[in-house]
Coordinates of C-alpha atoms in Angstrom, one line a residue:
M17 CA 0.1 -0.2 -0.5
A18 CA 1.3 3.6 -0.6
S19 CA 3.1 5.4 1.6
K20 CA 0.0 8.3 2.0
T21 CA -2.2 5.1 3.7
K22 CA -2.0 5.2 7.7
F23 CA -3.3 2.5 8.4
G24 CA -19.0 -32.5 40.6
G25 CA -17.7 -31.4 43.9
S26 CA -16.2 -29.0 41.5
W27 CA -18.5 -26.7 41.8
A28 CA -17.6 -24.9 44.7
I29 CA -13.5 -24.9 43.6
G30 CA -15.3 -23.0 40.3
A31 CA -17.1 -20.5 41.6
V32 CA -14.0 -19.7 44.2
V33 CA -12.1 -19.3 41.0
L34 CA -14.4 -17.0 39.4
A35 CA -14.5 -14.6 41.6
L36 CA -10.5 -14.7 42.2
I37 CA -11.0 -13.5 38.0
A38 CA -13.9 -11.2 38.8
G39 CA -11.6 -9.9 41.4
L40 CA -8.6 -9.4 38.7
I41 CA -10.5 -8.0 36.2
A42 CA -12.2 -5.9 38.4
F43 CA -9.1 -3.9 39.3
Q44 CA -7.6 -4.1 36.1
F45 CA -10.7 -2.5 34.5
R46 CA -9.2 1.1 36.1
G47 CA -9.7 3.4 33.3
H48 CA -10.2 7.1 34.4
D49 CA -12.7 8.0 36.8
A50 CA -16.3 7.1 35.5
K51 CA -17.3 10.8 38.2
D52 CA -14.4 12.9 36.8
D53 CA -16.3 15.5 34.7
R54 CA -12.6 16.8 33.0
S55 CA -11.3 15.3 29.1
P56 CA -10.5 11.4 30.4
K57 CA -6.7 11.1 30.5
T58 CA -6.7 7.4 29.8
V59 CA -8.6 5.6 26.9
T60 CA -9.4 1.4 28.1
I61 CA -10.2 -1.1 25.8
A62 CA -11.0 -4.6 26.8
G63 CA -10.8 -7.6 24.7
I64 CA -10.5 -11.8 24.8
A65 CA -6.3 -12.0 25.2
Y66 CA -5.1 -15.8 26.3
P67 CA -1.7 -17.1 27.9
Y68 CA 1.1 -17.0 25.9
E69 CA 5.2 -17.5 26.8
G70 CA 4.0 -16.5 30.4
G71 CA 1.6 -13.9 29.2
Q72 CA -1.5 -12.4 27.9
V73 CA -1.5 -11.7 24.1
F74 CA -4.7 -9.6 21.9
N75 CA -5.2 -11.7 18.7
G76 CA -6.5 -10.1 15.8
V77 CA -7.3 -7.0 14.5
T78 CA -6.4 -5.0 18.6
G79 CA -3.0 -7.3 18.6
V80 CA -2.1 -5.7 15.5
V81 CA -3.3 -2.0 16.7
I82 CA -0.5 -2.8 19.6
K83 CA 1.5 -4.6 17.8
Q84 CA 1.9 -1.1 15.3
G85 CA 2.0 1.0 18.0
W86 CA 0.6 4.1 16.0
L87 CA -2.7 4.5 18.0
K88 CA -0.6 4.5 22.0
N89 CA 1.9 7.9 20.6
E90 CA -1.1 9.2 18.5
L91 CA -2.6 9.6 22.2
A92 CA 0.4 10.5 24.0
K93 CA 0.3 13.6 21.7
R94 CA -2.6 14.7 23.6
G95 CA -1.2 13.7 26.9
V96 CA -3.9 10.2 27.0
N97 CA -3.1 7.0 28.4
L98 CA -3.4 3.9 25.9
I99 CA -4.9 1.1 28.4
F100 CA -5.0 -2.4 26.8
T101 CA -7.1 -5.0 29.5
P102 CA -7.1 -8.4 29.0
V103 CA -9.9 -10.6 29.8
P104 CA -10.3 -14.4 30.2
T105 CA -12.6 -15.7 26.8
A106 CA -14.0 -18.0 29.9
V107 CA -15.7 -15.1 31.3
G108 CA -15.1 -12.2 28.7
G109 CA -18.9 -10.8 27.7
P110 CA -20.3 -10.6 31.1
M111 CA -16.7 -9.2 32.4
I112 CA -16.8 -7.1 29.5
N113 CA -20.9 -6.0 30.0
E114 CA -20.1 -5.6 33.2
A115 CA -17.1 -3.5 33.4
F116 CA -18.8 -1.2 30.0
S117 CA -21.7 -0.9 33.3
G118 CA -19.8 0.7 35.4
K119 CA -17.7 3.0 33.0
R120 CA -14.5 1.5 33.4
I121 CA -13.8 1.0 30.3
D122 CA -14.5 3.0 26.6
F123 CA -14.2 0.5 23.9
A124 CA -13.6 -3.4 23.4
S125 CA -13.4 -5.8 21.1
Y126 CA -16.0 -8.5 21.8
G127 CA -19.2 -10.5 20.6
D128 CA -22.1 -10.0 19.0
F129 CA -24.6 -11.5 22.2
P130 CA -23.2 -10.1 25.3
A131 CA -23.3 -7.0 23.0
I132 CA -26.4 -6.8 22.4
I133 CA -27.4 -8.1 26.4
A134 CA -25.3 -5.2 27.8
V135 CA -27.6 -2.8 25.2
S136 CA -31.0 -4.3 26.3
G137 CA -30.4 -3.4 30.3
G138 CA -29.3 -0.6 29.3
V139 CA -25.9 0.5 28.2
P140 CA -25.9 2.7 25.6
L141 CA -22.7 0.6 23.0
K142 CA -22.0 1.7 20.0
L143 CA -21.3 -0.7 16.8
L144 CA -18.0 1.5 15.7
V145 CA -15.8 -1.0 13.8
P146 CA -17.4 -4.2 12.1
I147 CA -14.2 -6.3 11.7
G148 CA -14.5 -8.7 8.9
E149 CA -16.7 -11.5 8.1
G150 CA -17.6 -13.1 10.9
Q151 CA -16.3 -16.7 12.4
N152 CA -17.3 -20.3 11.9
S153 CA -18.8 -22.0 13.0
Y154 CA -18.9 -26.5 13.4
L155 CA -21.3 -29.5 13.1
V156 CA -19.0 -32.5 15.2
V157 CA -20.4 -35.5 15.2
R158 CA -19.0 -38.2 17.4
N159 CA -16.6 -41.3 16.0
G160 CA -18.9 -44.0 14.9
L161 CA -22.4 -41.9 14.3
A162 CA -23.5 -42.4 10.2
A163 CA -24.7 -38.9 10.1
K164 CA -24.5 -36.5 7.3
S165 CA -26.7 -33.4 8.2
I166 CA -28.8 -32.3 11.4
V167 CA -31.3 -33.9 10.0
D168 CA -29.9 -37.4 11.3
L169 CA -29.2 -35.6 14.3
K170 CA -32.5 -35.6 14.9
G171 CA -33.2 -37.7 18.5
K172 CA -29.6 -37.2 19.7
R173 CA -27.9 -35.7 22.4
I174 CA -26.1 -32.5 21.3
A175 CA -23.9 -30.2 23.4
L176 CA -23.7 -27.1 22.8
H177 CA -23.4 -23.8 25.1
R178 CA -25.8 -22.5 25.3
G179 CA -26.4 -18.2 25.6
R180 CA -23.1 -17.7 23.8
P181 CA -22.4 -16.4 20.0
W182 CA -22.6 -19.9 18.2
E183 CA -26.2 -20.8 19.4
L184 CA -27.8 -18.0 16.2
P185 CA -26.6 -20.6 13.8
F186 CA -27.3 -23.6 15.5
S187 CA -31.1 -22.3 15.3
K188 CA -31.0 -21.4 12.2
L189 CA -29.4 -24.7 10.4
V190 CA -32.0 -26.3 12.6
E191 CA -35.2 -24.3 11.2
A192 CA -33.7 -24.5 7.7
N193 CA -33.8 -27.8 7.6
G194 CA -37.8 -27.6 9.2
L195 CA -36.9 -28.9 12.5
K196 CA -36.8 -26.9 16.2
L197 CA -34.8 -27.2 19.1
S198 CA -37.1 -29.5 20.8
D199 CA -36.3 -32.3 17.9
F200 CA -33.2 -32.9 20.0
T201 CA -31.7 -33.0 23.4
I202 CA -29.6 -30.5 23.8
V203 CA -26.7 -30.8 26.2
N204 CA -25.3 -27.2 27.9
I205 CA -21.9 -27.4 28.5
N206 CA -19.0 -25.9 27.8
P207 CA -16.6 -26.1 25.7
A208 CA -13.5 -26.4 27.7
A209 CA -16.1 -29.9 28.8
T210 CA -17.1 -31.5 25.0
P211 CA -14.3 -33.4 24.3
A212 CA -14.8 -36.1 27.2
A213 CA -18.3 -36.0 26.3
L214 CA -18.1 -36.0 23.0
A215 CA -15.1 -39.0 23.6
S216 CA -17.1 -41.0 25.8
G217 CA -20.3 -40.7 23.9
N218 CA -22.6 -39.0 26.5
V219 CA -22.9 -36.8 23.2
D220 CA -23.1 -37.7 19.6
A221 CA -22.3 -34.1 18.1
T222 CA -21.0 -30.8 19.7
F223 CA -21.6 -27.2 17.7
L224 CA -18.2 -25.2 18.6
L225 CA -16.0 -22.7 16.6
S226 CA -13.2 -23.2 15.3
D227 CA -12.6 -25.7 18.5
G228 CA -14.7 -28.0 16.4
L229 CA -11.8 -28.5 14.0
L230 CA -9.5 -29.4 17.1
L231 CA -11.6 -32.1 17.3
E232 CA -11.8 -33.6 14.4
Q233 CA -8.0 -32.9 13.9
K234 CA -8.1 -34.7 17.3
G235 CA -9.5 -37.6 15.9
M236 CA -12.8 -37.7 18.6
G237 CA -15.2 -36.8 15.6
H238 CA -15.8 -35.5 11.9
V239 CA -16.8 -32.3 10.9
I240 CA -20.1 -32.2 8.8
W241 CA -21.3 -28.7 8.3
S242 CA -19.9 -25.9 9.0
T243 CA -21.1 -22.0 8.2
K244 CA -19.4 -21.4 5.7
E245 CA -22.1 -22.8 3.7
A246 CA -23.9 -21.0 4.8
P247 CA -25.1 -16.5 4.4
A248 CA -22.9 -14.5 5.0
D249 CA -24.9 -13.4 8.3
W250 CA -25.1 -16.1 10.4
K251 CA -21.4 -16.6 11.4
M252 CA -20.7 -15.3 14.9
R253 CA -19.5 -11.7 14.6
A254 CA -17.1 -9.7 17.4
E255 CA -15.7 -6.3 16.8
L256 CA -15.4 -3.1 17.9
F257 CA -18.0 -1.4 20.2
G258 CA -17.6 2.1 22.5
R259 CA -20.1 3.8 24.9
G260 CA -22.0 6.1 22.9
D261 CA -22.1 8.3 25.9
F262 CA -18.0 8.3 25.7
A263 CA -18.4 8.3 21.7
G264 CA -20.4 11.8 21.6
E265 CA -18.4 13.6 24.6
N266 CA -14.8 12.5 23.1
P267 CA -15.0 12.1 19.3
A268 CA -11.8 13.4 19.2
L269 CA -10.6 9.9 20.6
T270 CA -12.6 7.9 19.3
Q271 CA -11.9 9.0 15.8
L272 CA -8.4 8.5 16.7
V273 CA -8.9 4.4 18.1
V274 CA -11.2 4.0 15.4
D275 CA -8.6 4.9 13.0
A276 CA -6.1 2.8 15.0
Y277 CA -8.3 -0.4 13.8
V278 CA -9.6 0.9 10.2
R279 CA -5.5 0.8 9.6
A280 CA -5.0 -2.7 11.9
A281 CA -7.8 -3.7 9.4
A282 CA -6.1 -2.6 6.6
W283 CA -2.5 -4.3 7.1
S284 CA -4.0 -7.3 8.3
A285 CA -6.1 -7.3 4.6
Q286 CA -3.2 -7.4 2.5
E287 CA -2.2 -10.4 1.0
V288 CA 1.7 -10.1 2.0
N289 CA 0.9 -10.0 6.1
Q290 CA -1.8 -13.1 5.0
A291 CA 1.4 -15.7 6.8
S292 CA 1.4 -13.5 10.4
V293 CA -2.5 -12.9 11.0
I294 CA -2.6 -16.9 10.6
H295 CA 0.2 -16.6 13.2
D296 CA -0.2 -14.6 15.3
A297 CA -4.1 -15.6 15.7
A298 CA -3.3 -18.9 16.8
R299 CA -1.1 -17.4 19.5
G300 CA -2.6 -19.1 22.7
A301 CA -5.5 -20.6 21.1
M302 CA -5.3 -22.5 18.0
P303 CA -2.6 -24.1 16.4
E304 CA -1.8 -22.3 13.3
A305 CA -2.7 -25.7 11.0
I306 CA -6.3 -25.1 12.7
V307 CA -6.8 -21.3 12.1
A308 CA -5.0 -21.6 8.3
R309 CA -7.7 -24.0 7.6
D310 CA -10.5 -22.0 9.3
Y311 CA -10.5 -19.2 6.9
A312 CA -9.8 -21.4 4.1
G313 CA -12.7 -23.1 1.4
S314 CA -15.0 -20.0 2.5
G315 CA -14.7 -18.4 -0.6
I316 CA -14.0 -15.4 0.7
A317 CA -11.5 -13.2 -0.4
W318 CA -8.8 -12.8 2.1
R319 CA -9.1 -8.8 1.8
D320 CA -12.5 -8.6 2.7
R321 CA -12.1 -11.1 6.1
F322 CA -10.9 -7.5 7.7
S323 CA -13.8 -5.1 6.1
P324 CA -14.7 -2.5 8.5
L325 CA -17.3 -2.0 6.3
F326 CA -21.2 -1.7 7.4
A327 CA -22.1 -3.8 5.1
A328 CA -26.1 -5.2 4.5
D329 CA -24.4 -9.0 6.1
V330 CA -23.2 -6.8 9.4
T331 CA -26.9 -5.1 9.4
D332 CA -28.7 -8.1 8.9
H333 CA -26.8 -10.0 11.2
Y334 CA -27.6 -7.9 14.6
R335 CA -31.2 -8.0 13.2
S336 CA -31.0 -11.1 13.5
V337 CA -29.0 -11.6 16.8
A338 CA -31.4 -9.1 18.4
E339 CA -34.9 -11.1 17.3
Y340 CA -33.2 -13.9 18.6
T341 CA -31.9 -12.7 22.0
F342 CA -35.7 -11.2 22.3
A343 CA -37.4 -14.3 21.4
R344 CA -35.5 -16.6 23.4
G345 CA -36.1 -14.9 26.8
L346 CA -32.5 -13.7 27.3
V347 CA -33.1 -9.9 27.2
R348 CA -36.1 -8.4 28.1
S349 CA -36.5 -5.7 25.7
K350 CA -35.7 -5.7 22.3
V351 CA -32.6 -3.7 20.9
D352 CA -33.1 -1.5 17.8
T353 CA -30.2 -2.2 15.6
V354 CA -30.7 0.4 13.7
A355 CA -29.2 2.7 16.7
L356 CA -26.7 0.1 17.6
L357 CA -24.8 0.5 14.4
D358 CA -22.7 3.7 14.0
D359 CA -21.1 3.8 10.8
R360 CA -19.7 8.3 10.8
F361 CA -16.6 7.5 12.3
V362 CA -15.3 4.6 9.8
T363 CA -16.9 6.4 7.1
K364 CA -13.9 9.6 8.6
S365 CA -11.5 7.4 8.9
L366 CA -11.9 5.3 5.6
Q367 CA -11.5 8.8 4.1
N368 CA -8.5 10.1 6.9
L369 CA -6.3 7.2 6.3
D370 CA -7.0 7.0 2.0
L371 CA -9.0 3.9 2.5
E372 CA -11.9 4.9 -0.1
G373 CA -12.9 2.2 -2.1
F374 CA -9.9 -0.4 -0.9
W375 CA -12.8 -2.6 -0.2
N376 CA -16.2 -3.9 -1.5
A377 CA -19.9 -2.7 0.0
T378 CA -21.6 -5.3 -1.9
R379 CA -19.6 -7.9 -0.8
T380 CA -21.3 -11.2 -0.7
L381 CA -21.3 -15.3 -0.8
P382 CA -21.4 -17.3 -4.2
A383 CA -24.9 -18.5 -4.3
A384 CA -23.6 -22.0 -4.6
Q385 CA -23.1 -21.4 -0.7
T386 CA -25.7 -19.4 0.4
D387 CA -27.8 -22.4 -1.3
K388 CA -25.9 -24.8 0.9
A389 CA -26.7 -23.4 4.0
S390 CA -29.7 -26.5 5.2
G391 CA -26.4 -28.7 5.5
A392 CA -28.0 -31.3 3.2
R393 CA -24.3 -34.0 1.8
P394 CA -25.2 -36.5 -1.3

């Protein structure tokens, strides 16, 4: 890119552990004082992080923002400190929502479901930067089970961590095949407990993110369907959200943060950086081979995987999440997604960074893949 671009009995123990984690994260979420009316002296960004080589690392676009250092330097010029707060994936959504509610963080890169839940609960979040095409989910069946589609699993036991973002694509898959969740015995367990349940035969199948590919790699089951074969709006999404009140009171600082994420997205979107993106995405999370396989075979251009545009699939996806969470009783009030999505800052970033036209605003999945959304196999 041209140089002009700026881009059992264990329950009690578990409860104690979660309490300790909560206390630690509450300490980490120590941005500017919510009661201080002066211009903020810190900008605090939270996100899911993974243990790696004795520390905590942020993967994805947030990791690139940190590595580039541009945002830190630009904020420092204005006398503002930048804090990145790592959050374990097991407790990410609830902890980030609590920090947003208490105004201890200003931005967070995290998932669609918890963000919708926060907004429904009165937290004035705004989706500021969409990040790419979303994350894939995988339907994995245990070894020895002759099932080629979700229809073949009717009446079977399926492990699904309820209330997590990948519940939505599973529900869409079920409905697309004329079925209901009640047609299955849904076993609500954490993904970490799923391998043992699958290996023992306590469940017949499971629905997971890329850890479903890891199960197959380890010979613990086989993938019979994924969201690579579905419309783009079926995929789980994780992107940059910000407090609406912070953005309203501090538009210049918010613009810098959005500029940094769009810069990082543009760097990630270049083919020459593909190997680095895959390597960094695997740190502390998945083997590189799994990350590469997760990216492969979807028919999506590498550049579009990091698009920050508010394309139709983004709008459709959040509308679906709002409708699903309300219909299932996960939230008490339905979220107005028109108010949630705020494209003003990205629009300005594309101008600031000379990236207008860099991404395709009308990207869609090939028709052949959309037609396979039902998951049927020959």
